[in-house]
mmCIF file of C-alpha atoms and ligand atoms in Angstrom:
data_model
loop_
_atom_site.group_PDB
_atom_site.id
_atom_site.type_symbol
_atom_site.label_atom_id
_atom_site.label_comp_id
_atom_site.label_asym_id
_atom_site.label_seq_id
_atom_site.Cartn_x
_atom_site.Cartn_y
_atom_site.Cartn_z
ATOM 1 C CA MET A 403 -29.049 1.995 -30.389
ATOM 2 C CA GLY A 404 -31.102 0.875 -27.583
ATOM 3 C CA LEU A 405 -30.673 3.398 -25.054
ATOM 4 C CA GLN A 406 -33.424 4.684 -23.035
ATOM 5 C CA HIS A 407 -34.094 8.132 -22.336
ATOM 6 C CA SER A 408 -36.779 8.172 -18.872
ATOM 7 C CA GLN A 409 -36.506 12.468 -19.766
ATOM 8 C CA GLY A 410 -39.534 13.374 -22.015
ATOM 9 C CA ARG A 411 -41.577 16.091 -23.560
ATOM 10 C CA GLU A 412 -45.544 15.803 -23.354
ATOM 11 C CA SER A 413 -45.442 16.002 -26.932
ATOM 12 C CA ALA A 414 -49.333 15.266 -27.813
ATOM 13 C CA GLY A 415 -49.736 12.200 -25.427
ATOM 14 C CA LYS A 416 -46.462 10.367 -26.497
ATOM 15 C CA MET A 417 -43.835 10.962 -24.436
ATOM 16 C CA THR A 418 -40.041 11.567 -26.689
ATOM 17 C CA VAL A 419 -36.772 12.579 -26.153
ATOM 18 C CA SER A 420 -35.695 15.320 -24.836
ATOM 19 C CA GLY A 421 -32.137 16.549 -24.574
ATOM 20 C CA PRO A 422 -29.951 16.111 -21.701
ATOM 21 C CA LEU A 423 -31.041 17.882 -17.978
ATOM 22 C CA ASP A 424 -28.691 21.153 -17.567
ATOM 23 C CA LEU A 425 -26.751 21.024 -13.856
ATOM 24 C CA ASN A 426 -23.944 23.747 -14.013
ATOM 25 C CA GLY A 427 -23.332 23.538 -17.492
ATOM 26 C CA ALA A 428 -22.925 19.712 -17.431
ATOM 27 C CA GLN A 429 -25.096 17.838 -18.913
ATOM 28 C CA LEU A 430 -27.407 14.592 -17.309
ATOM 29 C CA TRP A 431 -29.038 12.376 -19.066
ATOM 30 C CA PRO A 432 -31.340 9.904 -16.578
ATOM 31 C CA ALA A 433 -31.750 6.458 -16.465
ATOM 32 C CA LEU A 434 -29.664 6.204 -19.799
ATOM 33 C CA LEU A 435 -28.805 2.689 -19.877
ATOM 34 C CA GLU A 436 -32.168 1.031 -19.050
ATOM 35 C CA THR A 437 -31.567 -2.714 -15.545
ATOM 36 C CA ALA A 438 -31.053 -4.896 -18.009
ATOM 37 C CA ARG A 439 -28.450 -2.981 -20.122
ATOM 38 C CA GLN A 440 -27.147 -2.098 -16.431
ATOM 39 C CA ALA A 441 -26.137 -4.904 -15.992
ATOM 40 C CA VAL A 442 -24.654 -6.166 -19.182
ATOM 41 C CA LEU A 443 -22.133 -2.810 -18.120
ATOM 42 C CA LEU A 444 -21.668 -4.531 -15.121
ATOM 43 C CA GLU A 445 -20.557 -7.878 -16.404
ATOM 44 C CA GLN A 446 -18.259 -5.503 -19.271
ATOM 45 C CA VAL A 447 -16.372 -3.757 -16.226
ATOM 46 C CA ARG A 448 -15.999 -7.073 -13.798
ATOM 47 C CA ALA A 449 -14.153 -8.126 -16.666
ATOM 48 C CA VAL A 450 -12.455 -5.250 -16.886
ATOM 49 C CA VAL A 451 -11.057 -5.014 -12.786
ATOM 50 C CA ARG A 452 -10.535 -8.822 -13.306
ATOM 51 C CA ALA A 453 -8.108 -8.245 -15.609
ATOM 52 C CA ALA A 454 -6.548 -4.729 -14.220
ATOM 53 C CA PRO A 455 -7.408 -5.080 -10.135
ATOM 54 C CA LEU A 456 -9.147 -2.050 -8.434
ATOM 55 C CA MET A 457 -6.766 -0.578 -6.060
ATOM 56 C CA ARG A 458 -6.531 2.906 -3.528
ATOM 57 C CA PRO A 459 -3.839 5.011 -5.390
ATOM 58 C CA VAL A 460 -2.262 8.162 -3.396
ATOM 59 C CA THR A 461 -2.520 11.526 -4.056
ATOM 60 C CA PRO A 462 0.731 13.496 -5.212
ATOM 61 C CA GLY A 463 0.120 15.143 -1.903
ATOM 62 C CA GLY A 464 0.887 11.511 0.016
ATOM 63 C CA ARG A 465 -3.125 10.792 0.994
ATOM 64 C CA ARG A 466 -4.478 7.415 0.116
ATOM 65 C CA MET A 467 -8.005 7.808 -1.417
ATOM 66 C CA SER A 468 -11.127 6.226 -0.364
ATOM 67 C CA VAL A 469 -11.648 5.825 -3.911
ATOM 68 C CA ARG A 470 -10.957 2.148 -6.080
ATOM 69 C CA MET A 471 -8.902 2.423 -8.983
ATOM 70 C CA SER A 472 -8.769 0.518 -12.428
ATOM 71 C CA ALA A 473 -8.828 1.666 -15.742
ATOM 72 C CA ALA A 474 -9.414 0.745 -18.981
ATOM 73 C CA GLY A 475 -8.521 1.850 -23.270
ATOM 74 C CA ARG A 476 -5.016 2.384 -24.524
ATOM 75 C CA PHE A 477 -4.354 4.960 -21.206
ATOM 76 C CA GLY A 478 -4.698 4.563 -17.906
ATOM 77 C CA TRP A 479 -5.348 7.551 -15.121
ATOM 78 C CA VAL A 480 -2.973 6.822 -12.170
ATOM 79 C CA THR A 481 -2.564 8.641 -8.933
ATOM 80 C CA ASP A 482 0.773 8.114 -6.141
ATOM 81 C CA ARG A 483 3.815 10.472 -5.027
ATOM 82 C CA ARG A 484 4.776 11.340 -8.664
ATOM 83 C CA GLY A 485 1.497 13.212 -9.599
ATOM 84 C CA TYR A 486 -1.517 12.610 -11.399
ATOM 85 C CA ARG A 487 -0.301 11.651 -15.210
ATOM 86 C CA TYR A 488 -2.482 8.470 -17.742
ATOM 87 C CA ALA A 489 0.075 5.946 -17.985
ATOM 88 C CA ASP A 490 -0.302 2.862 -21.291
ATOM 89 C CA ARG A 491 0.097 0.305 -18.022
ATOM 90 C CA HIS A 492 -1.150 -0.513 -14.255
ATOM 91 C CA PRO A 493 0.552 0.275 -12.025
ATOM 92 C CA GLU A 494 1.686 -4.027 -11.313
ATOM 93 C CA GLY A 495 2.495 -4.003 -14.921
ATOM 94 C CA MET A 496 -0.346 -5.422 -17.092
ATOM 95 C CA ASP A 497 -2.047 -3.901 -20.248
ATOM 96 C CA TRP A 498 -4.938 -2.772 -19.814
ATOM 97 C CA PRO A 499 -7.891 -4.528 -21.122
ATOM 98 C CA PRO A 500 -10.130 -2.593 -23.770
ATOM 99 C CA ILE A 501 -13.319 -0.093 -22.818
ATOM 100 C CA PRO A 502 -16.167 -2.371 -21.924
ATOM 101 C CA PRO A 503 -17.867 -2.370 -25.463
ATOM 102 C CA LEU A 504 -21.670 -0.812 -24.554
ATOM 103 C CA ALA A 505 -19.877 2.230 -22.656
ATOM 104 C CA LEU A 506 -17.793 3.054 -26.232
ATOM 105 C CA GLU A 507 -21.688 2.983 -26.944
ATOM 106 C CA VAL A 508 -22.685 4.993 -24.993
ATOM 107 C CA TRP A 509 -19.613 7.448 -25.631
ATOM 108 C CA ARG A 510 -21.078 7.739 -28.764
ATOM 109 C CA ALA A 511 -24.546 7.956 -28.208
ATOM 110 C CA VAL A 512 -23.444 11.138 -26.642
ATOM 111 C CA ALA A 513 -20.259 13.320 -27.187
ATOM 112 C CA GLY A 514 -21.778 14.733 -30.367
ATOM 113 C CA GLY A 515 -19.065 14.137 -32.866
ATOM 114 C CA ALA A 516 -15.837 13.303 -30.274
ATOM 115 C CA ARG A 517 -12.854 11.670 -31.357
ATOM 116 C CA ASP A 518 -13.450 7.784 -30.003
ATOM 117 C CA PRO A 519 -12.270 8.041 -25.965
ATOM 118 C CA GLU A 520 -8.675 6.504 -25.035
ATOM 119 C CA CYS A 521 -9.699 6.491 -21.436
ATOM 120 C CA CYS A 522 -12.125 4.260 -19.525
ATOM 121 C CA LEU A 523 -11.257 5.340 -15.967
ATOM 122 C CA VAL A 524 -13.367 2.592 -13.873
ATOM 123 C CA ASN A 525 -13.971 3.800 -10.358
ATOM 124 C CA PHE A 526 -14.801 2.535 -7.332
ATOM 125 C CA TYR A 527 -17.368 3.960 -4.004
ATOM 126 C CA GLY A 528 -17.657 1.740 -1.218
ATOM 127 C CA GLU A 529 -18.993 2.720 2.385
ATOM 128 C CA GLY A 530 -18.630 5.739 3.014
ATOM 129 C CA ALA A 531 -16.135 7.116 0.751
ATOM 130 C CA ARG A 532 -15.979 10.096 -2.088
ATOM 131 C CA MET A 533 -14.380 11.468 -3.675
ATOM 132 C CA GLY A 534 -12.990 15.578 -3.354
ATOM 133 C CA LEU A 535 -14.099 18.928 -5.697
ATOM 134 C CA HIS A 536 -11.539 18.317 -8.914
ATOM 135 C CA GLN A 537 -10.479 19.565 -12.150
ATOM 136 C CA ASP A 538 -10.082 17.006 -14.941
ATOM 137 C CA ARG A 539 -7.114 18.668 -16.839
ATOM 138 C CA ASP A 540 -4.428 15.994 -17.631
ATOM 139 C CA GLU A 541 -6.130 16.169 -20.808
ATOM 140 C CA ALA A 542 -4.039 17.629 -24.231
ATOM 141 C CA ASP A 543 -7.476 18.802 -26.037
ATOM 142 C CA PHE A 544 -10.370 20.585 -23.545
ATOM 143 C CA SER A 545 -12.247 20.465 -26.746
ATOM 144 C CA GLN A 546 -13.243 16.962 -26.283
ATOM 145 C CA PRO A 547 -15.917 15.663 -23.143
ATOM 146 C CA VAL A 548 -15.693 14.124 -20.663
ATOM 147 C CA VAL A 549 -18.445 11.329 -19.923
ATOM 148 C CA SER A 550 -19.954 10.049 -17.140
ATOM 149 C CA ILE A 551 -21.655 6.643 -16.339
ATOM 150 C CA SER A 552 -23.017 5.563 -12.701
ATOM 151 C CA LEU A 553 -23.480 1.760 -12.191
ATOM 152 C CA GLY A 554 -24.998 1.048 -8.924
ATOM 153 C CA ASP A 555 -25.415 3.495 -5.467
ATOM 154 C CA PRO A 556 -26.545 6.484 -5.974
ATOM 155 C CA GLY A 557 -24.099 8.959 -5.836
ATOM 156 C CA LEU A 558 -24.628 12.422 -4.836
ATOM 157 C CA PHE A 559 -22.237 15.036 -7.436
ATOM 158 C CA ARG A 560 -21.740 18.324 -6.750
ATOM 159 C CA VAL A 561 -20.108 20.752 -10.031
ATOM 160 C CA GLY A 562 -18.921 24.390 -10.546
ATOM 161 C CA GLY A 563 -18.014 27.098 -12.500
ATOM 162 C CA ALA A 564 -14.170 26.959 -14.084
ATOM 163 C CA VAL A 565 -12.763 28.629 -11.737
ATOM 164 C CA ARG A 566 -13.006 27.305 -7.620
ATOM 165 C CA GLY A 567 -14.776 28.319 -5.745
ATOM 166 C CA GLY A 568 -17.377 29.673 -7.449
ATOM 167 C CA ARG A 569 -20.764 28.378 -6.872
ATOM 168 C CA THR A 570 -21.872 24.593 -7.085
ATOM 169 C CA ALA A 571 -25.260 22.788 -7.384
ATOM 170 C CA SER A 572 -25.186 18.566 -7.057
ATOM 171 C CA ALA A 573 -28.124 15.729 -7.880
ATOM 172 C CA TRP A 574 -28.310 13.306 -7.370
ATOM 173 C CA LEU A 575 -26.360 10.200 -10.258
ATOM 174 C CA GLY A 576 -28.461 7.115 -9.963
ATOM 175 C CA SER A 577 -27.934 3.662 -11.861
ATOM 176 C CA GLY A 578 -28.125 3.982 -15.049
ATOM 177 C CA ASP A 579 -26.962 8.256 -15.388
ATOM 178 C CA VAL A 580 -24.776 9.468 -17.906
ATOM 179 C CA ALA A 581 -23.461 12.533 -16.857
ATOM 180 C CA VAL A 582 -21.185 15.256 -19.983
ATOM 181 C CA LEU A 583 -18.502 17.909 -19.024
ATOM 182 C CA GLY A 584 -18.320 19.486 -22.266
ATOM 183 C CA GLY A 585 -18.202 23.174 -23.594
ATOM 184 C CA PRO A 586 -18.021 25.358 -21.478
ATOM 185 C CA ALA A 587 -18.122 22.933 -18.933
ATOM 186 C CA ARG A 588 -15.013 20.868 -19.656
ATOM 187 C CA LEU A 589 -13.396 21.963 -16.893
ATOM 188 C CA ALA A 590 -15.691 23.120 -14.532
ATOM 189 C CA TRP A 591 -14.731 21.565 -10.315
ATOM 190 C CA HIS A 592 -16.899 18.468 -10.146
ATOM 191 C CA GLY A 593 -16.878 15.530 -6.968
ATOM 192 C CA VAL A 594 -19.595 13.153 -5.148
ATOM 193 C CA ASP A 595 -20.226 14.410 -0.895
ATOM 194 C CA ARG A 596 -21.440 10.332 -0.270
ATOM 195 C CA ILE A 597 -22.996 7.844 -1.014
ATOM 196 C CA ARG A 598 -26.222 6.173 -0.278
ATOM 197 C CA PHE A 599 -24.030 2.742 0.403
ATOM 198 C CA GLY A 600 -26.697 -0.046 -0.337
ATOM 199 C CA ALA A 601 -29.603 1.674 -1.988
ATOM 200 C CA SER A 602 -29.129 -0.329 -5.285
ATOM 201 C CA GLY A 603 -29.291 -3.925 -5.930
ATOM 202 C CA LEU A 604 -28.154 -3.507 -9.490
ATOM 203 C CA LEU A 605 -24.340 -4.699 -7.102
ATOM 204 C CA PRO A 606 -25.503 -6.652 -4.116
ATOM 205 C CA GLN A 607 -21.996 -6.304 -1.587
ATOM 206 C CA GLY A 608 -23.556 -2.670 -2.991
ATOM 207 C CA GLY A 609 -21.308 0.547 -3.693
ATOM 208 C CA ARG A 610 -21.469 3.001 -6.616
ATOM 209 C CA LEU A 611 -19.073 3.304 -9.528
ATOM 210 C CA ASN A 612 -18.499 5.449 -11.691
ATOM 211 C CA LEU A 613 -17.089 5.029 -15.619
ATOM 212 C CA THR A 614 -14.999 8.036 -17.108
ATOM 213 C CA LEU A 615 -14.398 8.376 -20.243
ATOM 214 C CA ARG A 616 -12.241 11.280 -21.894
ATOM 215 C CA VAL A 617 -9.513 11.609 -24.909
ATOM 216 C CA VAL A 618 -6.587 11.788 -23.497
ATOM 217 C CA THR A 619 -4.732 12.644 -26.480
HETATM 218 C C1 SIN B 1958 -14.663 11.619 -11.393
HETATM 219 O O1 SIN B 1958 -14.843 12.765 -11.500
HETATM 220 O O2 SIN B 1958 -13.715 11.069 -11.321
HETATM 221 C C2 SIN B 1958 -15.766 10.381 -10.315
HETATM 222 C C3 SIN B 1958 -17.253 10.825 -11.354
HETATM 223 C C4 SIN B 1958 -18.351 10.017 -10.719
HETATM 224 O O3 SIN B 1958 -17.800 9.872 -9.876
HETATM 225 O O4 SIN B 1958 -19.396 10.420 -10.530
HETATM 226 FE FE1 FE2 B 1959 -13.401 14.239 -12.755
#
């Protein structure tokens, strides 16, 4: 598999892989991808955004998002004045490129036997970008998890419950970290409060990439 876990439990003097950390029901897998694999995935994401350029979408309410987005897979998640939805083409008309193979590998390692993802949303956070609290609920089957992979600068990830306004918990997601929203946490409210721009060396110009994999149908 080649995925590496930095989290371990001391057992007979040897590090053994333990389960994920819990953040309000979200599962966090710190440093699941080691540095060399992060660089491989970054190249695969670069190929995606060459074929399907990043754009700054507007919300149905008309606000331009601070995060830039693209997608890979059978569907891409898009938003504009008409609403949030999955679309089988980029707004500029091209097909979405295939999901990066390494992202698919991560999904299969942590998604607990779920169907393969049909969308890999690509979010790019430049300096000052953030993502407000929201639920991922444009998919048809909430028994399938959402898996997110972070690359580059750390992002402060906040997770609440399935009901808006409840208690939230936060953790920094660093490069190579993976978060899973599944089971009772599948509809958890979540967002990214801020990033530490320039703190990671992975992207030479700074910034944070997040890949969000989902089964859509
Ligand atoms: C998202 O919820 O769409 C993105 C989460 C993240 O950037 O970590
Ligand atoms: Fe989300």
